[in-house]
Amino acid sequence: MPKLKKPTILWLQSITCNGNTHSFFSHPDFVALMQKFEIIHHPILNTKYTLENVANENLTCDVLVLEGAFRQTGMKKANKEIYDIAQKYAKKAKHIITAGSCATFGGIFRQYDTKSIGGFCFDGELPNETYKLFKKKLISIPGCPAHPRWIGSVLSMILTHRQIPLDELHRPLEIYAYNAHVGCSRSEYYEWKIDVSRYGHKEGCLFYDHGCQAPFTHANCNKILWNEISSKTRVGTPCFGCTEPTFPKKNLWHTTTLMGIPASMPIGIPKRAYLTIAGIAKSFTIKRLNEPIIKYKK
Amino acid sequence: MSQGGKRVQKKESIIQAALTLFSVYGFHKTTIPNIAKRIGMSSGNLYNYFPSKEILAQEIIKYTSEVLGEEIRKINQQKKLTTYKKIHKIVEVYFKMAIEKPEMIEYFLRVYLSHREVFVGECQRMVCVAGFITEIMIFFSDGVECGELRDQDFFSAFGLFMGYLGGMAFLNGEAILSRPLKEYTDDITQNIYNALKT
Amino acid sequence: MKIKHFVEKVEGETELEFDFKNGIVNNVNIIFPFYRGIEEILKSRDALDALVITPRVCGICNHAHLIASTRAIENGLIDAGVNIHLTPKAISLREFTLCCEIIQSHFKWFYLVAMPQLANLNKLTISDNHILKASWVSINTVKALAIFAGQWPHSGYVVPGGVSCDPTYEEIIQAEALIDDIIRFTQQEFLGISIDEYYKTKEISNINGDMIEILNMLNNQNMQEKGKSYNRFLALGKHLVFKDGQYDQNIYGTAKIEYIKEHIQTGSKAKSVAYENKCYEVGPLARAILEKNDFIMDMHSKYQDSALTRVCARMDEIVKLLIYTKKLLANLNVKELSCTLPKFPKDLEANGTGIVEAARGSLIHQSIIKGGKIQNYNIITPTQWNLSNGIEKTSGIATKAMKGSINTEEATFIFRTFDVCSVCTTH
């Protein structure tokens, strides 16, 4: 039987911190997964072609992975505008993956100059000119960084020709239909509206006062966990909403409130419904939820 | 009328009678036989509807809160109204209630606020007034969101708004006001708006 | 003769502009052509936003940035008269997670940079095994980190006054098991000898495993004689495990922050930084010299600040930090408070400096906060120390080290022994 040719993959970086590269490198099956591809170029792996080859030649590319925010001019690598290199391979690729919030929406680095820096196909939540060219093969994997499994699973789904239903921002629904609150170990405190008194306690919710954006952030972090073991909210850090086109908002450690009422509601929950339930839940003092859950002897 | 419909109607008439008696005689001096007698019902039958005087008192506050909440909800849903207009309408609704159904306001002041010991268990804190509080919260947060109201703690805004209206209703009930309550609507709206605006 | 050489896989890219004279490198100009504007992005934001934004300077040493930005705020709070007292638990957890980040970064350097680059230099071919090893060891190291920090990269668990997590002994045991696995890996695969033996002899000739291949390839390239710089070292971050100080040609001194000054470099978007108007090397070698680590001091006396000594200091730091992380976990008392600052003061007015020893050396964050908002923020990264083009007419640390090299490949490898991080340099 003839050996099937492996699909080619090209991982290209623009204005980035390399966070997605290092995040994906922490995928337990990183090596096995990458071995299913012929790697044209990768930021940290020793590859057959150099970035200069990528910039100056016309190499094959089935799957293009983009990392980092883009500007059409003023960001050169190997004497070529990185945007033009990305365009060249985007045209050839069967699939374009924007890995991380910078490549998808512009992310943190867009904040430096929102007029000229954005994602490859979206500037914030708005589709740009590039979007029109590539929307048919675009898969968005926002996150700061993207979770290793998000990238790994999408690559595997491409390899195995699985259907990948997407939302309007081209995020795979199997990952982003959840919100980051789902599976949070503090959810009981959320239900009974008990805020964490100060940082550094396993008890208490971070939604009311401490800026947690998990209930309105599309991501499955607390379902699949980070590094196979934990998550921001599990260790008492608020979710900063890093998978959303609005990332990074301002005042990240404080809940934005309107007359003391959270300004952002959990996805799809009308304010009236939320306030009715919240008001009732808040009216009860549940002893167990107001004391430490573990008591150590002195 | 269906059996269920009749039961609801009966329940409402008990609430109405109790509301009147509670607000006139107070919580302790009003008894279940008094209430039953007023609507020509046996005490035993009344207990079929409300197992105790405490539960009846709680049901009344829920009922009052829902009636008022429903009115404010209608105002909240008129998205095109300015916050000033909304305040005006809420003041109108409240004063109308104070004039037409003074017993509701009286009940709130004389029973709900004065006998907190009655409103425990399933009626802790805000549970029984949730219908009303929720709408006031929505009114406030919409007002801040559209930039017309200054962002502040909910209770500092709520206390100013409701304390003021309650106080006016009380003065009216004591027949101290020099003019009919309704005539104060514009000034009071202006005062509340000035105090809460950005 | 001028030769432009594009260098990739240095956490981004950079350009080296070589000036050859008589067949050897006479001078090098290191060019970082892009600036990402993190300091500008921070302006007028809430003071605490820095804890979220600054880790995004770098995908590989983000945790060090998180701690540096927290320390800058804490230093500012003290400046503003707020009492900041960290519990031993909070200090130990910060040290632990920082060490984990350094360990993964060092291992990545050995397996993803040193091995393939040295193989290229020696014209040898190697299997993909080194990627598998790098991946395994970094997965497990950052997993131990994430038990407390929630995730890696880009955690946010360090907060003014302590840390946000509240671990249980059950979780600490998970971390201990992971560190044990990494120690086993280090002994069986990386060093090829037990850590006990390693500490007994402290001789590179006794080392085996993957390190022996690296050492042989370094030896083949005569790296004990190459890559020497000024023999000046600096460590500025205060930690239980590192010693801060300054070293200039065999003379030790205390490091004073007021002697640090940044300079704009023409042609590059990265600023250079100097101490008392002189270039200093930072990183594992600097730390080893400042703590008078016998093994590295011994190598240093034989081979000075050569590429070989620099690489061995990085290796030795892995071993040292693994032992240290075990100790930190063993002594962790979960009953202590994680965070002692009950409420962050509103409308803070403060100036603060936060310094941390990151994988590549001393990292400095400086912030000016007015009315609770960031008025100015300045970041000096370790690579700015090592990779500047020098002060006035004198060369920088890495450029000096590359001088005298016989070709661009060799010079570029010497450049890489500083564990180059392009993204940190171009924040």
mmCIF file with all atom_site columns, C-alpha atoms in Angstrom, chain A residues 13-32 35 41-53 71 74-79 108-113 117 144-146 148 186 197-203 209-210 221 225-232 234-238 240 242 247-254 294 296-298, chain C residues 4-6 8-13 15 33-38 40-41 43-46 48-53 55-60 66 89 104 108 112 116-117 120 126 128 130-132 134-135 138-139 142-143 146-159 163-169 174 178 334-335 337-344 373 423 427:
data_model
loop_
_atom_site.group_PDB
_atom_site.id
_atom_site.type_symbol
_atom_site.label_atom_id
_atom_site.label_alt_id
_atom_site.label_comp_id
_atom_site.label_asym_id
_atom_site.label_entity_id
_atom_site.label_seq_id
_atom_site.pdbx_PDB_ins_code
_atom_site.Cartn_x
_atom_site.Cartn_y
_atom_site.Cartn_z
_atom_site.occupancy
_atom_site.B_iso_or_equiv
_atom_site.pdbx_formal_charge
_atom_site.auth_seq_id
_atom_site.auth_comp_id
_atom_site.auth_asym_id
_atom_site.auth_atom_id
_atom_site.pdbx_PDB_model_num
ATOM 1   C CA . GLN A 1 13  ? 4.031   34.259 14.115 1.00 0.00 ? 13  GLN A CA 1
ATOM 2   C CA . SER A 1 14  ? 3.302   37.953 13.875 1.00 0.00 ? 14  SER A CA 1
ATOM 3   C CA . ILE A 1 15  ? 3.080   40.387 16.831 1.00 0.00 ? 15  ILE A CA 1
ATOM 4   C CA . THR A 1 16  ? 3.075   37.886 19.658 1.00 0.00 ? 16  THR A CA 1
ATOM 5   C CA . CYS A 1 17  ? 4.510   36.804 23.004 1.00 0.00 ? 17  CYS A CA 1
ATOM 6   C CA . ASN A 1 18  ? 4.854   33.147 21.878 1.00 0.00 ? 18  ASN A CA 1
ATOM 7   C CA . GLY A 1 19  ? 2.337   32.210 24.560 1.00 0.00 ? 19  GLY A CA 1
ATOM 8   C CA . ASN A 1 20  ? 0.316   30.022 22.212 1.00 0.00 ? 20  ASN A CA 1
ATOM 9   C CA . THR A 1 21  ? 3.417   28.208 21.030 1.00 0.00 ? 21  THR A CA 1
ATOM 10  C CA . HIS A 1 22  ? 4.406   27.431 24.618 1.00 0.00 ? 22  HIS A CA 1
ATOM 11  C CA . SER A 1 23  ? 0.857   26.643 25.624 1.00 0.00 ? 23  SER A CA 1
ATOM 12  C CA . PHE A 1 24  ? 0.467   24.121 22.803 1.00 0.00 ? 24  PHE A CA 1
ATOM 13  C CA . PHE A 1 25  ? 3.872   22.659 23.605 1.00 0.00 ? 25  PHE A CA 1
ATOM 14  C CA . SER A 1 26  ? 2.342   21.666 26.978 1.00 0.00 ? 26  SER A CA 1
ATOM 15  C CA . HIS A 1 27  ? -0.168  19.402 25.223 1.00 0.00 ? 27  HIS A CA 1
ATOM 16  C CA . PRO A 1 28  ? 0.389   15.840 26.510 1.00 0.00 ? 28  PRO A CA 1
ATOM 17  C CA . ASP A 1 29  ? 0.217   14.519 22.948 1.00 0.00 ? 29  ASP A CA 1
ATOM 18  C CA . PHE A 1 30  ? 2.145   17.368 21.354 1.00 0.00 ? 30  PHE A CA 1
ATOM 19  C CA . VAL A 1 31  ? 4.775   15.184 19.713 1.00 0.00 ? 31  VAL A CA 1
ATOM 20  C CA . ALA A 1 32  ? 2.376   12.461 18.555 1.00 0.00 ? 32  ALA A CA 1
ATOM 21  C CA . GLN A 1 35  ? 4.181   13.728 13.850 1.00 0.00 ? 35  GLN A CA 1
ATOM 22  C CA . HIS A 1 41  ? 7.959   25.740 9.868  1.00 0.00 ? 41  HIS A CA 1
ATOM 23  C CA . HIS A 1 42  ? 7.446   26.106 13.594 1.00 0.00 ? 42  HIS A CA 1
ATOM 24  C CA . PRO A 1 43  ? 8.694   28.792 16.017 1.00 0.00 ? 43  PRO A CA 1
ATOM 25  C CA . ILE A 1 44  ? 10.529  26.465 18.422 1.00 0.00 ? 44  ILE A CA 1
ATOM 26  C CA . LEU A 1 45  ? 10.960  23.135 16.645 1.00 0.00 ? 45  LEU A CA 1
ATOM 27  C CA . ASN A 1 46  ? 13.890  22.477 14.409 1.00 0.00 ? 46  ASN A CA 1
ATOM 28  C CA . THR A 1 47  ? 12.268  22.430 10.978 1.00 0.00 ? 47  THR A CA 1
ATOM 29  C CA . LYS A 1 48  ? 13.240  21.602 7.412  1.00 0.00 ? 48  LYS A CA 1
ATOM 30  C CA . TYR A 1 49  ? 12.718  25.143 6.187  1.00 0.00 ? 49  TYR A CA 1
ATOM 31  C CA . THR A 1 50  ? 13.892  28.385 7.729  1.00 0.00 ? 50  THR A CA 1
ATOM 32  C CA . LEU A 1 51  ? 11.688  31.410 8.155  1.00 0.00 ? 51  LEU A CA 1
ATOM 33  C CA . GLU A 1 52  ? 13.651  32.990 5.323  1.00 0.00 ? 52  GLU A CA 1
ATOM 34  C CA . ASN A 1 53  ? 12.619  30.051 3.099  1.00 0.00 ? 53  ASN A CA 1
ATOM 35  C CA . ARG A 1 71  ? -0.635  45.004 10.848 1.00 0.00 ? 71  ARG A CA 1
ATOM 36  C CA . GLY A 1 74  ? 5.477   47.820 9.601  1.00 0.00 ? 74  GLY A CA 1
ATOM 37  C CA . MET A 1 75  ? 6.012   44.291 10.867 1.00 0.00 ? 75  MET A CA 1
ATOM 38  C CA . LYS A 1 76  ? 8.697   42.658 8.796  1.00 0.00 ? 76  LYS A CA 1
ATOM 39  C CA . LYS A 1 77  ? 10.421  39.323 9.201  1.00 0.00 ? 77  LYS A CA 1
ATOM 40  C CA . ALA A 1 78  ? 13.267  38.315 6.921  1.00 0.00 ? 78  ALA A CA 1
ATOM 41  C CA . ASN A 1 79  ? 12.668  41.579 5.033  1.00 0.00 ? 79  ASN A CA 1
ATOM 42  C CA . ILE A 1 108 ? -3.476  42.760 23.888 1.00 0.00 ? 108 ILE A CA 1
ATOM 43  C CA . PHE A 1 109 ? -1.129  43.981 21.158 1.00 0.00 ? 109 PHE A CA 1
ATOM 44  C CA . ARG A 1 110 ? -4.007  45.596 19.275 1.00 0.00 ? 110 ARG A CA 1
ATOM 45  C CA . GLN A 1 111 ? -4.302  48.014 22.221 1.00 0.00 ? 111 GLN A CA 1
ATOM 46  C CA . TYR A 1 112 ? -1.072  49.685 21.150 1.00 0.00 ? 112 TYR A CA 1
ATOM 47  C CA . ASP A 1 113 ? -2.659  51.012 17.965 1.00 0.00 ? 113 ASP A CA 1
ATOM 48  C CA . ILE A 1 117 ? -3.291  46.464 14.484 1.00 0.00 ? 117 ILE A CA 1
ATOM 49  C CA . CYS A 1 144 ? -4.678  34.351 25.911 1.00 0.00 ? 144 CYS A CA 1
ATOM 50  C CA . PRO A 1 145 ? -3.191  31.898 25.382 1.00 0.00 ? 145 PRO A CA 1
ATOM 51  C CA . ALA A 1 146 ? -5.319  29.309 23.597 1.00 0.00 ? 146 ALA A CA 1
ATOM 52  C CA . PRO A 1 148 ? -3.329  23.391 24.336 1.00 0.00 ? 148 PRO A CA 1
ATOM 53  C CA . ARG A 1 186 ? -16.663 27.824 43.409 1.00 0.00 ? 186 ARG A CA 1
ATOM 54  C CA . SER A 1 197 ? -13.890 38.075 51.287 1.00 0.00 ? 197 SER A CA 1
ATOM 55  C CA . ARG A 1 198 ? -10.281 38.586 50.202 1.00 0.00 ? 198 ARG A CA 1
ATOM 56  C CA . TYR A 1 199 ? -7.890  36.813 47.896 1.00 0.00 ? 199 TYR A CA 1
ATOM 57  C CA . GLY A 1 200 ? -6.399  33.564 49.035 1.00 0.00 ? 200 GLY A CA 1
ATOM 58  C CA . HIS A 1 201 ? -9.399  31.488 50.082 1.00 0.00 ? 201 HIS A CA 1
ATOM 59  C CA . LYS A 1 202 ? -10.868 28.413 48.475 1.00 0.00 ? 202 LYS A CA 1
ATOM 60  C CA . GLU A 1 203 ? -14.310 29.624 49.555 1.00 0.00 ? 203 GLU A CA 1
ATOM 61  C CA . ASP A 1 209 ? -16.655 42.146 43.389 1.00 0.00 ? 209 ASP A CA 1
ATOM 62  C CA . HIS A 1 210 ? -13.416 40.756 41.994 1.00 0.00 ? 210 HIS A CA 1
ATOM 63  C CA . CYS A 1 221 ? -11.485 26.075 30.839 1.00 0.00 ? 221 CYS A CA 1
ATOM 64  C CA . LEU A 1 225 ? -8.929  22.350 33.076 1.00 0.00 ? 225 LEU A CA 1
ATOM 65  C CA . TRP A 1 226 ? -5.531  23.890 32.389 1.00 0.00 ? 226 TRP A CA 1
ATOM 66  C CA . ASN A 1 227 ? -2.383  21.800 32.382 1.00 0.00 ? 227 ASN A CA 1
ATOM 67  C CA . GLU A 1 228 ? -4.706  18.874 33.132 1.00 0.00 ? 228 GLU A CA 1
ATOM 68  C CA . ILE A 1 229 ? -5.107  20.065 36.698 1.00 0.00 ? 229 ILE A CA 1
ATOM 69  C CA . SER A 1 230 ? -6.535  23.499 37.493 1.00 0.00 ? 230 SER A CA 1
ATOM 70  C CA . SER A 1 231 ? -7.866  26.841 36.299 1.00 0.00 ? 231 SER A CA 1
ATOM 71  C CA . LYS A 1 232 ? -7.700  30.518 37.185 1.00 0.00 ? 232 LYS A CA 1
ATOM 72  C CA . ARG A 1 234 ? -10.024 27.320 40.992 1.00 0.00 ? 234 ARG A CA 1
ATOM 73  C CA . VAL A 1 235 ? -6.944  29.038 42.395 1.00 0.00 ? 235 VAL A CA 1
ATOM 74  C CA . GLY A 1 236 ? -8.884  32.156 43.305 1.00 0.00 ? 236 GLY A CA 1
ATOM 75  C CA . THR A 1 237 ? -7.975  34.324 40.328 1.00 0.00 ? 237 THR A CA 1
ATOM 76  C CA . PRO A 1 238 ? -10.812 35.936 38.379 1.00 0.00 ? 238 PRO A CA 1
ATOM 77  C CA . PHE A 1 240 ? -10.248 37.881 32.618 1.00 0.00 ? 240 PHE A CA 1
ATOM 78  C CA . CYS A 1 242 ? -9.414  36.273 27.417 1.00 0.00 ? 242 CYS A CA 1
ATOM 79  C CA . PHE A 1 247 ? -10.153 41.252 25.768 1.00 0.00 ? 247 PHE A CA 1
ATOM 80  C CA . PRO A 1 248 ? -8.448  43.037 27.492 1.00 0.00 ? 248 PRO A CA 1
ATOM 81  C CA . LYS A 1 249 ? -11.149 45.152 29.091 1.00 0.00 ? 249 LYS A CA 1
ATOM 82  C CA . LYS A 1 250 ? -10.174 47.758 31.662 1.00 0.00 ? 250 LYS A CA 1
ATOM 83  C CA . ASN A 1 251 ? -10.227 47.374 35.477 1.00 0.00 ? 251 ASN A CA 1
ATOM 84  C CA . LEU A 1 252 ? -9.681  43.655 35.199 1.00 0.00 ? 252 LEU A CA 1
ATOM 85  C CA . TRP A 1 253 ? -9.679  42.985 38.946 1.00 0.00 ? 253 TRP A CA 1
ATOM 86  C CA . HIS A 1 254 ? -12.949 44.794 39.663 1.00 0.00 ? 254 HIS A CA 1
ATOM 87  C CA . ILE A 1 294 ? -11.732 22.581 56.007 1.00 0.00 ? 294 ILE A CA 1
ATOM 88  C CA . TYR A 1 296 ? -7.132  22.330 60.514 1.00 0.00 ? 296 TYR A CA 1
ATOM 89  C CA . LYS A 1 297 ? -6.064  21.957 64.127 1.00 0.00 ? 297 LYS A CA 1
ATOM 90  C CA . LYS A 1 298 ? -3.786  24.748 65.295 1.00 0.00 ? 298 LYS A CA 1
ATOM 91  C CA . LYS C 2 4   ? 23.540  40.264 7.839  1.00 0.00 ? 4   LYS C CA 1
ATOM 92  C CA . HIS C 2 5   ? 22.368  37.131 9.508  1.00 0.00 ? 5   HIS C CA 1
ATOM 93  C CA . PHE C 2 6   ? 18.733  36.422 10.339 1.00 0.00 ? 6   PHE C CA 1
ATOM 94  C CA . GLU C 2 8   ? 15.189  32.592 14.358 1.00 0.00 ? 8   GLU C CA 1
ATOM 95  C CA . LYS C 2 9   ? 13.952  30.353 17.174 1.00 0.00 ? 9   LYS C CA 1
ATOM 96  C CA . VAL C 2 10  ? 15.108  32.792 19.816 1.00 0.00 ? 10  VAL C CA 1
ATOM 97  C CA . GLU C 2 11  ? 11.581  33.286 21.218 1.00 0.00 ? 11  GLU C CA 1
ATOM 98  C CA . GLY C 2 12  ? 10.990  35.282 18.097 1.00 0.00 ? 12  GLY C CA 1
ATOM 99  C CA . GLU C 2 13  ? 13.644  36.505 15.722 1.00 0.00 ? 13  GLU C CA 1
ATOM 100 C CA . GLU C 2 15  ? 19.058  40.150 13.074 1.00 0.00 ? 15  GLU C CA 1
ATOM 101 C CA . PRO C 2 33  ? 13.275  45.682 14.547 1.00 0.00 ? 33  PRO C CA 1
ATOM 102 C CA . PHE C 2 34  ? 9.944   45.786 16.317 1.00 0.00 ? 34  PHE C CA 1
ATOM 103 C CA . TYR C 2 35  ? 8.479   47.231 19.499 1.00 0.00 ? 35  TYR C CA 1
ATOM 104 C CA . ARG C 2 36  ? 5.173   45.936 20.815 1.00 0.00 ? 36  ARG C CA 1
ATOM 105 C CA . GLY C 2 37  ? 4.273   48.815 23.110 1.00 0.00 ? 37  GLY C CA 1
ATOM 106 C CA . ILE C 2 38  ? 3.349   46.998 26.336 1.00 0.00 ? 38  ILE C CA 1
ATOM 107 C CA . GLU C 2 40  ? 2.192   52.293 26.290 1.00 0.00 ? 40  GLU C CA 1
ATOM 108 C CA . ILE C 2 41  ? -0.748  49.891 26.554 1.00 0.00 ? 41  ILE C CA 1
ATOM 109 C CA . LYS C 2 43  ? -0.807  53.892 30.530 1.00 0.00 ? 43  LYS C CA 1
ATOM 110 C CA . SER C 2 44  ? -3.972  55.193 32.252 1.00 0.00 ? 44  SER C CA 1
ATOM 111 C CA . ARG C 2 45  ? -5.089  51.681 33.113 1.00 0.00 ? 45  ARG C CA 1
ATOM 112 C CA . ASP C 2 46  ? -6.016  50.596 36.635 1.00 0.00 ? 46  ASP C CA 1
ATOM 113 C CA . LEU C 2 48  ? -3.741  46.148 39.021 1.00 0.00 ? 48  LEU C CA 1
ATOM 114 C CA . ASP C 2 49  ? -4.248  45.682 35.272 1.00 0.00 ? 49  ASP C CA 1
ATOM 115 C CA . ALA C 2 50  ? -0.450  45.463 35.035 1.00 0.00 ? 50  ALA C CA 1
ATOM 116 C CA . LEU C 2 51  ? -0.671  42.011 36.636 1.00 0.00 ? 51  LEU C CA 1
ATOM 117 C CA . VAL C 2 52  ? -2.652  40.801 33.635 1.00 0.00 ? 52  VAL C CA 1
ATOM 118 C CA . ILE C 2 53  ? -1.019  42.776 30.841 1.00 0.00 ? 53  ILE C CA 1
ATOM 119 C CA . PRO C 2 55  ? 2.886   38.593 31.646 1.00 0.00 ? 55  PRO C CA 1
ATOM 120 C CA . ARG C 2 56  ? 1.944   38.913 27.966 1.00 0.00 ? 56  ARG C CA 1
ATOM 121 C CA . VAL C 2 57  ? 5.384   40.338 27.322 1.00 0.00 ? 57  VAL C CA 1
ATOM 122 C CA . CYS C 2 58  ? 6.647   36.801 27.129 1.00 0.00 ? 58  CYS C CA 1
ATOM 123 C CA . GLY C 2 59  ? 5.241   33.326 26.559 1.00 0.00 ? 59  GLY C CA 1
ATOM 124 C CA . ILE C 2 60  ? 8.155   31.575 28.261 1.00 0.00 ? 60  ILE C CA 1
ATOM 125 C CA . LEU C 2 66  ? 3.617   38.536 36.943 1.00 0.00 ? 66  LEU C CA 1
ATOM 126 C CA . LYS C 2 89  ? 3.451   30.367 52.795 1.00 0.00 ? 89  LYS C CA 1
ATOM 127 C CA . GLN C 2 104 ? 10.999  24.421 32.221 1.00 0.00 ? 104 GLN C CA 1
ATOM 128 C CA . LYS C 2 108 ? 13.671  23.893 26.774 1.00 0.00 ? 108 LYS C CA 1
ATOM 129 C CA . LEU C 2 112 ? 15.166  22.650 21.856 1.00 0.00 ? 112 LEU C CA 1
ATOM 130 C CA . PRO C 2 116 ? 19.729  20.783 17.601 1.00 0.00 ? 116 PRO C CA 1
ATOM 131 C CA . GLN C 2 117 ? 21.925  23.876 17.220 1.00 0.00 ? 117 GLN C CA 1
ATOM 132 C CA . ASN C 2 120 ? 24.048  21.568 13.256 1.00 0.00 ? 120 ASN C CA 1
ATOM 133 C CA . ILE C 2 126 ? 19.884  13.801 15.747 1.00 0.00 ? 126 ILE C CA 1
ATOM 134 C CA . ASP C 2 128 ? 13.379  13.790 17.276 1.00 0.00 ? 128 ASP C CA 1
ATOM 135 C CA . HIS C 2 130 ? 14.947  15.702 22.159 1.00 0.00 ? 130 HIS C CA 1
ATOM 136 C CA . ILE C 2 131 ? 11.541  17.220 21.326 1.00 0.00 ? 131 ILE C CA 1
ATOM 137 C CA . LEU C 2 132 ? 9.781   14.418 23.156 1.00 0.00 ? 132 LEU C CA 1
ATOM 138 C CA . ALA C 2 134 ? 11.524  18.744 26.154 1.00 0.00 ? 134 ALA C CA 1
ATOM 139 C CA . SER C 2 135 ? 7.798   18.270 25.859 1.00 0.00 ? 135 SER C CA 1
ATOM 140 C CA . SER C 2 138 ? 7.943   20.997 30.421 1.00 0.00 ? 138 SER C CA 1
ATOM 141 C CA . ILE C 2 139 ? 4.440   19.500 30.587 1.00 0.00 ? 139 ILE C CA 1
ATOM 142 C CA . VAL C 2 142 ? 4.261   23.570 34.406 1.00 0.00 ? 142 VAL C CA 1
ATOM 143 C CA . LYS C 2 143 ? 1.656   21.148 35.684 1.00 0.00 ? 143 LYS C CA 1
ATOM 144 C CA . ALA C 2 146 ? -0.427  25.156 37.683 1.00 0.00 ? 146 ALA C CA 1
ATOM 145 C CA . ILE C 2 147 ? -1.545  23.318 40.826 1.00 0.00 ? 147 ILE C CA 1
ATOM 146 C CA . PHE C 2 148 ? -1.003  26.614 42.628 1.00 0.00 ? 148 PHE C CA 1
ATOM 147 C CA . ALA C 2 149 ? -1.063  29.169 39.816 1.00 0.00 ? 149 ALA C CA 1
ATOM 148 C CA . GLY C 2 150 ? -4.095  27.743 37.976 1.00 0.00 ? 150 GLY C CA 1
ATOM 149 C CA . GLN C 2 151 ? -2.451  27.641 34.594 1.00 0.00 ? 151 GLN C CA 1
ATOM 150 C CA . TRP C 2 152 ? 0.704   28.206 32.597 1.00 0.00 ? 152 TRP C CA 1
ATOM 151 C CA . PRO C 2 153 ? 1.332   30.284 30.546 1.00 0.00 ? 153 PRO C CA 1
ATOM 152 C CA . HIS C 2 154 ? -0.276  33.493 31.750 1.00 0.00 ? 154 HIS C CA 1
ATOM 153 C CA . SER C 2 155 ? -1.387  32.825 35.282 1.00 0.00 ? 155 SER C CA 1
ATOM 154 C CA . GLY C 2 156 ? -2.639  35.670 37.460 1.00 0.00 ? 156 GLY C CA 1
ATOM 155 C CA . TYR C 2 157 ? -2.386  34.074 40.892 1.00 0.00 ? 157 TYR C CA 1
ATOM 156 C CA . VAL C 2 158 ? 0.183   36.450 42.432 1.00 0.00 ? 158 VAL C CA 1
ATOM 157 C CA . VAL C 2 159 ? -1.599  39.417 43.997 1.00 0.00 ? 159 VAL C CA 1
ATOM 158 C CA . VAL C 2 163 ? -1.177  34.742 46.344 1.00 0.00 ? 163 VAL C CA 1
ATOM 159 C CA . SER C 2 164 ? -4.775  33.995 45.379 1.00 0.00 ? 164 SER C CA 1
ATOM 160 C CA . CYS C 2 165 ? -4.670  30.227 45.839 1.00 0.00 ? 165 CYS C CA 1
ATOM 161 C CA . ASP C 2 166 ? -5.394  28.338 49.026 1.00 0.00 ? 166 ASP C CA 1
ATOM 162 C CA . PRO C 2 167 ? -3.847  24.917 48.511 1.00 0.00 ? 167 PRO C CA 1
ATOM 163 C CA . THR C 2 168 ? -4.507  21.764 50.491 1.00 0.00 ? 168 THR C CA 1
ATOM 164 C CA . TYR C 2 169 ? -1.901  19.213 51.556 1.00 0.00 ? 169 TYR C CA 1
ATOM 165 C CA . GLN C 2 174 ? 0.442   16.116 43.739 1.00 0.00 ? 174 GLN C CA 1
ATOM 166 C CA . LEU C 2 178 ? 5.493   15.728 39.828 1.00 0.00 ? 178 LEU C CA 1
ATOM 167 C CA . VAL C 2 334 ? -1.396  25.552 54.625 1.00 0.00 ? 334 VAL C CA 1
ATOM 168 C CA . LYS C 2 335 ? -2.757  27.106 57.816 1.00 0.00 ? 335 LYS C CA 1
ATOM 169 C CA . LEU C 2 337 ? -2.838  33.122 55.236 1.00 0.00 ? 337 LEU C CA 1
ATOM 170 C CA . SER C 2 338 ? -2.303  33.198 51.487 1.00 0.00 ? 338 SER C CA 1
ATOM 171 C CA . CYS C 2 339 ? -2.910  36.914 51.178 1.00 0.00 ? 339 CYS C CA 1
ATOM 172 C CA . THR C 2 340 ? -2.577  39.474 53.947 1.00 0.00 ? 340 THR C CA 1
ATOM 173 C CA . LEU C 2 341 ? -3.761  42.597 52.148 1.00 0.00 ? 341 LEU C CA 1
ATOM 174 C CA . PRO C 2 342 ? -7.499  42.812 52.899 1.00 0.00 ? 342 PRO C CA 1
ATOM 175 C CA . LYS C 2 343 ? -8.355  45.542 50.456 1.00 0.00 ? 343 LYS C CA 1
ATOM 176 C CA . PHE C 2 344 ? -6.435  47.309 47.737 1.00 0.00 ? 344 PHE C CA 1
ATOM 177 C CA . LYS C 2 373 ? -4.076  54.619 37.539 1.00 0.00 ? 373 LYS C CA 1
ATOM 178 C CA . VAL C 2 423 ? 9.950   38.991 22.680 1.00 0.00 ? 423 VAL C CA 1
ATOM 179 C CA . HIS C 2 427 ? 8.278   44.467 24.850 1.00 0.00 ? 427 HIS C CA 1
#
